[in-house]
Short mmCIF file of C-alpha atoms in Angstrom, two decimals:
data_model
loop_
_atom_site.label_atom_id
_atom_site.label_comp_id
_atom_site.label_asym_id
_atom_site.label_seq_id
_atom_site.Cartn_x
_atom_site.Cartn_y
_atom_site.Cartn_z
CA MET A 1 123.44 73.98 72.74
CA LEU A 2 119.46 74.79 71.96
CA HIS A 3 116.53 72.95 73.57
CA TYR A 4 114.54 70.76 71.38
CA MET A 5 111.24 72.12 71.14
CA ARG A 6 107.80 70.46 70.40
CA MET A 7 104.25 72.14 69.97
CA THR A 8 101.12 70.57 71.26
CA PHE A 9 97.63 70.87 70.79
CA PHE A 10 94.95 69.59 73.62
CA ALA A 11 91.33 70.42 73.47
CA GLY A 12 91.62 73.04 70.87
CA LEU A 13 94.13 75.16 73.23
CA LEU A 14 97.65 75.94 72.08
CA LEU A 15 100.35 74.75 74.67
CA LEU A 16 103.32 76.66 74.49
CA PRO A 17 106.62 74.80 73.43
CA GLN A 18 107.94 72.86 75.85
CA ALA A 19 111.87 71.98 76.60
CA ALA A 20 113.02 68.27 76.22
CA ILE A 21 113.11 65.96 78.99
CA SER A 22 116.71 65.27 78.09
CA ASP A 23 117.96 69.05 78.89
CA PRO A 24 117.08 69.06 82.51
CA ILE A 25 117.91 72.26 84.53
CA PHE A 26 118.09 70.93 87.97
CA GLY A 27 119.57 67.98 89.59
CA PRO A 28 117.37 65.96 92.55
CA ARG A 29 116.98 68.14 95.44
CA THR A 30 119.03 68.06 98.78
CA ASP A 31 116.70 68.36 101.81
CA TYR A 32 118.01 70.06 104.75
CA SER A 33 116.31 70.38 108.29
CA ALA A 34 115.34 74.14 109.31
CA GLY A 35 113.35 74.12 112.67
CA ALA A 36 109.68 73.69 112.76
CA TYR A 37 107.70 76.10 110.49
CA PRO A 38 110.49 77.45 107.77
CA ASP A 39 108.78 80.31 106.64
CA LYS A 40 110.72 82.48 104.52
CA LEU A 41 114.72 82.48 102.84
CA ALA A 42 117.36 85.03 102.69
CA ALA A 43 120.45 84.30 101.08
CA GLY A 44 123.67 85.80 101.24
CA ASP A 45 127.26 85.20 102.61
CA ILE A 46 127.06 85.55 106.29
CA ASP A 47 130.36 84.27 107.51
CA GLY A 48 132.50 85.86 105.01
CA ASP A 49 133.86 82.81 103.25
CA GLY A 50 133.03 83.77 99.52
CA ASP A 51 129.90 81.51 99.32
CA VAL A 52 126.21 81.81 99.87
CA ASP A 53 124.39 80.83 102.89
CA LEU A 54 120.82 80.80 103.93
CA ALA A 55 118.70 82.36 106.84
CA VAL A 56 115.59 80.69 107.85
CA THR A 57 112.62 82.50 109.63
CA ASP A 58 110.53 80.34 111.78
CA PRO A 59 107.96 82.09 113.53
CA VAL A 60 106.52 78.93 115.52
CA LEU A 61 109.75 78.29 117.16
CA HIS A 62 110.54 82.44 117.48
CA GLN A 63 113.98 81.83 115.36
CA ILE A 64 116.41 82.20 112.77
CA THR A 65 117.96 79.02 111.72
CA LEU A 66 121.62 79.78 109.83
CA LEU A 67 122.61 77.48 107.36
CA ARG A 68 126.09 77.56 106.27
CA ASN A 69 127.08 76.69 102.93
CA ASP A 70 130.56 74.90 102.51
CA GLY A 71 131.06 76.28 98.98
CA ASN A 72 129.87 73.16 97.32
CA GLY A 73 126.10 73.68 97.76
CA VAL A 74 126.27 71.29 100.69
CA PHE A 75 124.65 73.10 104.13
CA THR A 76 125.36 72.33 107.72
CA PHE A 77 123.40 73.97 110.81
CA TYR A 78 125.41 77.08 111.83
CA ASP A 79 123.57 78.57 114.41
CA THR A 80 120.17 80.00 115.43
CA LEU A 81 119.02 83.45 116.63
CA SER A 82 116.45 83.57 119.33
CA LEU A 83 113.54 86.05 119.28
CA LEU A 84 111.42 84.93 121.92
CA GLY A 85 108.37 86.85 122.23
CA TYR A 86 108.54 87.94 118.68
CA TYR A 87 107.54 86.21 115.22
CA PRO A 88 110.14 86.63 112.80
CA SER A 89 108.47 86.78 109.20
CA ARG A 90 110.98 88.12 106.91
CA ALA A 91 115.09 88.44 106.76
CA VAL A 92 117.15 90.38 104.58
CA ILE A 93 121.46 89.65 104.60
CA THR A 94 122.85 93.01 103.47
CA ASP A 95 125.86 95.15 104.83
CA LEU A 96 123.93 97.65 106.46
CA ASP A 97 126.83 99.45 108.17
CA SER A 98 129.28 99.27 105.09
CA ASP A 99 132.04 97.48 106.47
CA GLY A 100 132.24 94.87 104.50
CA ASP A 101 130.47 91.96 106.27
CA ASN A 102 126.94 91.40 105.48
CA ASP A 103 124.26 92.15 108.36
CA LEU A 104 120.86 91.08 109.18
CA ALA A 105 117.61 92.33 109.61
CA VAL A 106 114.78 90.55 110.54
CA GLY A 107 111.38 91.67 110.37
CA ASP A 108 109.16 90.37 113.66
CA GLY A 109 105.65 91.58 113.64
CA GLY A 110 105.82 95.61 113.80
CA THR A 111 109.36 95.76 114.11
CA VAL A 112 112.62 95.32 112.27
CA ARG A 113 115.29 94.04 114.47
CA ILE A 114 119.16 94.47 113.10
CA TYR A 115 122.05 92.26 113.86
CA GLU A 116 125.38 93.49 113.30
CA ASN A 117 128.15 91.19 112.10
CA ARG A 118 131.03 91.61 113.93
CA GLY A 119 133.29 89.30 111.35
CA GLY A 120 133.09 85.31 110.35
CA GLY A 121 129.27 85.19 110.54
CA SER A 122 129.11 86.79 114.34
CA LEU A 123 125.62 88.36 114.52
CA LEU A 124 125.11 90.45 117.56
CA PHE A 125 121.60 92.29 118.31
CA SER A 126 122.55 96.02 117.58
CA ASP A 127 119.04 98.11 116.90
CA ILE A 128 115.29 97.74 116.64
CA VAL A 129 113.35 99.86 114.54
CA PRO A 130 109.07 100.35 115.29
CA LEU A 131 106.99 100.20 112.62
CA GLY A 132 104.06 101.18 114.26
CA GLY A 133 101.95 98.16 114.27
CA GLY A 134 100.70 95.34 112.18
CA ARG A 135 102.76 92.50 111.09
CA LEU A 136 105.45 92.92 108.89
CA MET A 137 104.74 90.57 105.51
CA ASP A 138 107.96 91.39 103.63
CA LEU A 139 111.15 93.50 103.84
CA CYS A 140 113.49 94.20 101.13
CA ALA A 141 116.67 96.60 101.14
CA ALA A 142 118.17 99.03 98.48
CA ASP A 143 118.97 102.66 98.31
CA PHE A 144 115.98 104.44 98.16
CA ASN A 145 116.93 108.30 98.55
CA ASN A 146 120.12 108.08 96.87
CA ASP A 147 122.52 108.50 99.67
CA ASP A 148 124.63 105.55 99.01
CA ASP A 149 123.44 104.03 102.02
CA ILE A 150 121.34 100.83 102.25
CA ASP A 151 117.81 101.50 103.37
CA LEU A 152 114.77 99.18 104.04
CA ALA A 153 111.26 99.05 103.14
CA ALA A 154 108.63 97.05 104.87
CA ALA A 155 105.13 95.95 104.07
CA LEU A 156 102.61 95.94 106.90
CA THR A 157 99.31 94.39 107.02
CA ASN A 158 96.44 93.66 109.66
CA GLY A 159 95.59 97.37 111.54
CA GLY A 160 95.88 99.02 108.46
CA ASP A 161 97.88 97.86 105.28
CA THR A 162 100.81 100.26 104.75
CA LEU A 163 104.10 100.37 102.92
CA VAL A 164 106.91 101.85 105.05
CA GLN A 165 110.12 103.04 104.24
CA VAL A 166 113.23 103.11 106.52
CA PHE A 167 116.23 105.43 105.97
CA GLN A 168 119.64 105.13 107.23
CA ASP A 169 120.65 108.76 109.01
CA ASN A 170 124.51 109.97 108.64
CA ASP A 171 125.30 108.18 111.55
CA GLY A 172 124.10 104.90 110.57
CA SER A 173 120.95 104.93 112.39
CA LEU A 174 117.60 103.64 111.13
CA ILE A 175 114.61 105.63 111.20
CA GLU A 176 111.42 105.43 109.69
CA ARG A 177 110.88 107.96 107.30
CA TYR A 178 107.99 107.47 105.02
CA ARG A 179 104.47 106.00 105.28
CA LYS A 180 101.99 105.21 102.45
CA PRO A 181 98.55 103.66 103.53
CA ALA A 182 97.41 100.84 101.26
CA ASP A 183 93.80 99.63 101.40
CA MET A 184 94.70 96.02 100.61
CA TYR A 185 96.58 93.13 102.27
CA THR A 186 99.97 93.57 101.19
CA ARG A 187 102.23 90.42 100.89
CA ASP A 188 105.33 91.18 98.85
CA LEU A 189 107.61 93.54 97.57
CA ALA A 190 110.07 94.05 94.58
CA THR A 191 112.60 96.85 93.84
CA GLY A 192 113.89 97.96 90.82
CA ARG A 193 114.37 101.31 88.43
CA PHE A 194 110.99 100.46 86.55
CA ASP A 195 110.56 104.08 85.02
CA ASN A 196 114.22 104.12 83.93
CA ASN A 197 115.66 107.06 85.96
CA ILE A 198 117.90 107.03 88.79
CA SER A 199 115.95 106.25 91.95
CA VAL A 200 114.86 102.61 93.00
CA ASP A 201 110.89 102.08 92.81
CA ILE A 202 108.95 99.63 94.55
CA ALA A 203 106.28 97.03 93.19
CA THR A 204 103.83 95.57 95.66
CA ALA A 205 101.66 92.29 95.28
CA TYR A 206 98.41 92.85 97.13
CA GLY A 207 95.90 89.85 98.01
CA GLY A 208 93.96 88.74 100.98
CA ASN A 209 90.71 88.20 98.85
CA MET A 210 89.98 88.29 95.42
CA ASP A 211 90.16 91.95 95.01
CA GLY A 212 94.15 91.86 95.00
CA GLN A 213 96.08 93.90 92.71
CA VAL A 214 99.74 94.55 91.58
CA LEU A 215 101.04 98.08 92.18
CA LEU A 216 103.94 100.38 91.16
CA HIS A 217 105.16 102.92 93.30
CA LEU A 218 107.60 105.28 91.82
CA ASN A 219 110.23 107.28 93.77
CA ASN A 220 110.73 110.86 93.41
CA GLY A 221 114.12 110.40 93.88
CA LEU A 222 114.26 111.56 97.49
CA GLY A 223 112.68 107.83 98.88
CA TYR A 224 108.94 109.19 98.38
CA VAL A 225 106.67 107.71 96.35
CA THR A 226 104.86 110.44 93.96
CA ALA A 227 102.64 108.07 91.68
CA THR A 228 101.17 104.85 92.11
CA HIS A 229 99.84 102.47 89.25
CA THR A 230 98.01 99.66 88.98
CA LEU A 231 98.64 97.35 86.77
CA ASP A 232 96.03 95.58 84.08
CA LEU A 233 96.03 92.23 85.79
CA PRO A 234 93.08 90.12 86.79
CA SER A 235 91.64 91.21 90.45
CA ALA A 236 93.19 88.06 92.82
CA PRO A 237 95.07 87.36 95.87
CA TYR A 238 98.79 88.03 94.54
CA PHE A 239 101.19 86.28 96.52
CA SER A 240 104.61 87.96 95.32
CA VAL A 241 105.97 89.69 92.54
CA PHE A 242 109.52 89.68 90.81
CA ALA A 243 111.25 92.45 88.62
CA ALA A 244 113.33 91.40 85.75
CA ASP A 245 113.81 92.36 82.15
CA PHE A 246 112.20 89.24 80.21
CA ASP A 247 111.90 90.39 76.59
CA ASN A 248 115.48 92.20 76.89
CA ASP A 249 114.41 95.89 75.84
CA ASP A 250 116.55 97.34 78.74
CA ASP A 251 113.61 97.99 80.82
CA LEU A 252 112.25 96.08 83.71
CA ASP A 253 109.11 94.17 83.56
CA LEU A 254 106.97 92.24 86.36
CA ALA A 255 105.83 88.66 86.99
CA ALA A 256 103.34 88.17 89.66
CA SER A 257 102.01 84.90 91.17
CA ARG A 258 98.16 84.94 91.38
CA TYR A 259 96.95 82.34 94.09
CA TRP A 260 93.64 80.28 93.44
CA SER A 261 94.12 80.17 90.33
CA ASN A 262 97.25 78.32 89.20
CA VAL A 263 98.35 81.43 87.05
CA ALA A 264 101.55 83.44 87.06
CA TYR A 265 101.63 86.49 84.77
CA ILE A 266 104.25 88.80 83.16
CA ALA A 267 103.58 92.25 82.52
CA LEU A 268 105.84 94.16 80.20
CA ASN A 269 107.43 97.74 80.43
CA ASP A 270 106.50 100.02 78.07
CA GLY A 271 109.74 101.98 79.33
CA ASP A 272 108.17 104.60 81.59
CA GLY A 273 106.90 101.91 84.34
CA ILE A 274 103.21 102.15 83.38
CA MET A 275 103.25 98.56 82.35
CA THR A 276 100.54 99.06 79.76
CA ARG A 277 101.88 95.95 77.27
CA HIS A 278 99.77 93.04 77.05
CA PRO A 279 100.53 90.52 79.72
CA TYR A 280 101.27 87.06 79.31
CA SER A 281 100.25 84.06 81.49
CA LEU A 282 101.85 80.75 82.97
CA LEU A 283 100.05 77.82 83.90
CA CYS A 284 101.25 76.42 86.90
CA SER A 285 100.84 73.11 88.41
CA GLN A 286 98.74 74.33 91.29
CA ASP A 287 98.82 77.59 93.16
CA PRO A 288 101.91 79.49 93.19
CA ARG A 289 103.06 81.13 96.17
CA MET A 290 106.22 82.51 95.43
CA ILE A 291 107.78 83.30 92.10
CA THR A 292 111.15 84.51 90.89
CA GLY A 293 113.65 83.83 88.09
CA ALA A 294 117.28 83.83 86.65
CA ASP A 295 118.89 82.96 83.50
CA PHE A 296 119.31 79.17 84.34
CA ASP A 297 120.01 78.06 80.98
CA ARG A 298 122.61 80.66 80.06
CA ASP A 299 120.70 81.80 76.86
CA ASP A 300 120.91 85.50 77.51
CA ASP A 301 117.37 85.73 79.03
CA ILE A 302 115.58 85.55 82.18
CA ASP A 303 113.48 82.13 82.94
CA ILE A 304 110.80 81.88 86.00
CA ILE A 305 110.61 79.50 89.00
CA ALA A 306 107.70 79.16 90.66
CA ALA A 307 106.90 77.53 94.63
CA CYS A 308 103.66 75.74 94.04
CA ASP A 309 101.07 74.17 96.45
CA ASP A 310 101.43 70.47 94.95
CA SER A 311 104.85 70.42 96.34
CA THR A 312 106.65 71.18 93.06
CA MET A 313 109.00 73.92 91.89
CA ASN A 314 107.71 74.80 88.52
CA TYR A 315 110.10 76.19 85.70
CA PHE A 316 109.58 78.00 82.80
CA ASP A 317 112.02 78.49 80.05
CA ASN A 318 112.17 82.22 78.48
CA ILE A 319 112.43 81.56 74.98
CA TYR A 320 111.96 84.84 73.71
CA ASN A 321 115.49 84.66 71.73
CA LEU A 322 114.09 81.70 69.61
CA GLY A 323 111.32 84.04 68.08
CA TYR A 324 108.56 82.48 69.89
CA PRO A 325 105.58 85.06 70.81
CA GLN A 326 104.64 83.28 73.69
CA PHE A 327 108.04 84.13 75.71
CA PHE A 328 107.62 80.95 77.86
CA SER A 329 107.80 77.37 77.11
CA SER A 330 105.38 75.21 79.29
CA ARG A 331 106.28 74.53 82.74
CA ASP A 332 108.77 71.49 84.24
CA CYS A 333 107.89 70.37 87.46
CA TYR A 334 110.45 69.56 90.38
CA PRO A 335 109.40 67.73 93.08
CA ALA A 336 110.10 69.99 96.09
CA GLY A 337 109.63 69.35 99.98
CA ALA A 338 106.17 69.52 101.47
CA ILE A 339 104.24 72.68 100.41
CA PRO A 340 106.93 75.02 99.44
CA ILE A 341 106.36 78.50 100.65
CA ASP A 342 109.31 80.59 99.68
CA ILE A 343 111.91 80.60 97.05
CA VAL A 344 115.24 82.06 96.36
CA VAL A 345 117.70 82.02 93.64
CA ALA A 346 121.63 82.44 94.22
CA ASP A 347 124.98 80.34 93.32
CA PHE A 348 125.28 77.77 96.20
CA ASN A 349 128.13 75.85 94.47
CA GLY A 350 130.20 78.60 92.90
CA ASP A 351 130.18 77.16 89.10
CA THR A 352 128.41 80.72 87.96
CA LYS A 353 125.05 78.81 87.25
CA PRO A 354 121.65 80.07 89.37
CA ASP A 355 120.51 77.10 91.69
CA ALA A 356 117.40 77.77 93.90
CA ALA A 357 116.22 76.76 97.34
CA THR A 358 112.68 76.35 98.77
CA ALA A 359 111.34 76.92 102.30
CA ASN A 360 108.83 73.83 102.92
CA ILE A 361 106.50 74.21 105.69
CA LEU A 362 104.70 70.91 106.04
CA ASP A 363 107.96 69.01 106.51
CA SER A 364 110.18 71.43 108.23
CA SER A 365 112.82 71.54 105.65
CA VAL A 366 114.65 73.55 103.00
CA SER A 367 115.28 72.04 99.53
CA ILE A 368 118.33 72.77 97.44
CA PHE A 369 118.14 72.67 93.56
CA LEU A 370 121.47 72.78 92.17
CA ASN A 371 121.54 73.49 88.45
CA ILE A 372 123.04 70.89 86.23
CA PHE A 373 122.22 72.61 82.74
CA VAL A 374 125.42 71.62 80.80
CA ILE A 375 126.24 73.42 77.32
CA PRO A 376 129.11 71.00 76.17
CA GLY A 377 132.28 73.25 75.13
CA ASP A 378 131.26 76.17 76.80
CA ALA A 379 134.57 75.95 79.12
CA ASN A 380 134.28 79.72 80.16
CA GLY A 381 130.83 79.75 80.90
CA ASP A 382 129.35 82.59 78.46
CA GLY A 383 126.50 80.38 77.31
CA GLY A 384 128.02 79.19 74.09
CA ALA A 385 130.82 77.08 72.86
CA ASP A 386 133.07 79.29 70.68
CA VAL A 387 136.83 80.28 70.09
CA ALA A 388 137.22 81.90 73.30
CA ASP A 389 136.40 78.50 74.87
CA ALA A 390 139.21 77.05 72.85
CA VAL A 391 141.17 80.12 74.02
CA SER A 392 140.21 79.41 77.80
CA LEU A 393 141.28 75.75 77.65
CA VAL A 394 144.86 76.53 76.47
CA ASN A 395 144.98 79.09 78.92
CA PHE A 396 144.06 76.42 81.75
CA ILE A 397 146.34 73.54 80.23
CA PHE A 398 149.52 75.57 79.73
CA ARG A 399 149.23 78.89 81.87
CA GLY A 400 147.25 77.60 85.01
CA GLY A 401 144.08 79.87 83.85
CA PRO A 402 140.68 79.32 85.30
CA PRO A 403 139.37 75.84 85.25
CA PRO A 404 136.43 75.26 83.02
CA VAL A 405 133.02 76.05 84.87
CA SER A 406 132.48 72.08 84.98
CA ASN A 407 134.36 69.08 83.19
CA GLU A 408 131.28 68.19 81.21
CA GLU A 409 131.62 71.86 79.65
CA GLY A 410 135.28 71.85 79.13
CA ASP A 411 134.71 68.11 77.71
CA ALA A 412 134.00 69.11 74.33
CA ASN A 413 134.66 65.85 72.65
CA CYS A 414 132.92 63.74 75.04
CA ASP A 415 136.05 61.76 75.75
CA GLY A 416 135.82 61.82 79.57
CA VAL A 417 138.88 64.16 79.95
CA VAL A 418 139.50 68.12 79.72
CA ASN A 419 143.03 68.73 77.79
CA LEU A 420 144.12 69.86 74.48
CA ALA A 421 142.15 67.57 72.50
CA ASP A 422 139.35 69.80 73.38
CA ALA A 423 140.57 72.87 72.49
CA VAL A 424 141.36 71.50 68.86
CA TYR A 425 137.59 69.92 68.64
CA LEU A 426 136.19 73.47 69.42
CA ILE A 427 138.66 75.32 66.77
CA ASN A 428 137.72 72.55 64.47
CA TYR A 429 134.12 73.02 65.08
CA VAL A 430 134.14 76.82 64.67
CA PHE A 431 136.33 77.40 61.84
CA LYS A 432 136.04 73.92 59.69
CA GLY A 433 132.48 72.81 60.42
CA GLY A 434 133.57 69.91 62.61
CA PRO A 435 131.17 68.22 64.78
CA GLU A 436 129.12 70.04 67.40
CA PRO A 437 130.15 69.57 70.92
CA GLY A 438 129.09 67.09 73.20
CA CYS A 439 128.27 63.03 73.18
CA PRO A 440 126.18 61.98 70.26
#
């Protein structure tokens, strides 16, 4: 089902097409208590039950709050990890020791603390990696030196801004191997293969004052930066950066949130990681702190969400596939908790649709936004209603195959039940020009 679009002119400016209100992406949020000062979020399966849990850093209470997911996107308090004397600022959930369980890496000032998962979500402190002072602002995980082990990269600020990479040795120990000085306030990291070689590169958002920039650090294959490029963006305090292929040309582009300006930028990659193509801007409702994205409406392109200081989550629909040169529609605003300071994307309720979560500092909560976007007739969840969905329904009804993504999407004829009549309805629609799936 395509979004209905409208074009609006205001004060001589062209506003981009806006998604119709009848097609909301997210339902009303659900809030969960998360300590005193929920700062940053990490999403991953901690307890090994196949769904995505949350770890929430709290530098005020010196702890990590763990929220367990019941599989339906409903969270309950699971545990806290006390870090008395430390100030946890970022966490990463990943399988560091390659044993099939996700471990937890926590940045707490100038060190990274490792908590090994002993199975079932039992996290035990196992290692500490000193980073040489400064405050850790961000932490990410990837195989930076192509040895099939998960490494870590950390952004430090105060006392000399620095990008630090920590590699795994053959014995599994984590040791600092590379350190790159920076001359600006490092806030956020994003990883990806920006120059289309086999190595994982790093993008950094810098922004303490108005001289901030977004930089791209290209990896030589051994985990060391051999080239650094500054993106052609206005100087400003940039709070976050997010990597994705926005224009479907098979290379990674960048989105960056510019604080104090209500703007986020999209910089398009020309294929070699230089990002020389003209940037596009997104007008947010208020200062955007963090930005991320996913294909929320299942139309095969990456949409954007941003956590903004007016206590909303802004949604921007990528309309590249519809042929609009602006790439993104005007924003839709979803009320969040008070001052969302971080945002993550994951499928929290197992319906194959990406959901969102924000950490809200002023009301000490985490907000969960479940994706409710429906494509009637899209029983198999591939983004369209076609004969494959009819086959999927027949397989479900007569052979015990996978159920539809949701009852609303399996119910092609909108009679309130999912049965063989829906498969017949889809076949009639595809081959005989029958009515489009969905309610009138």
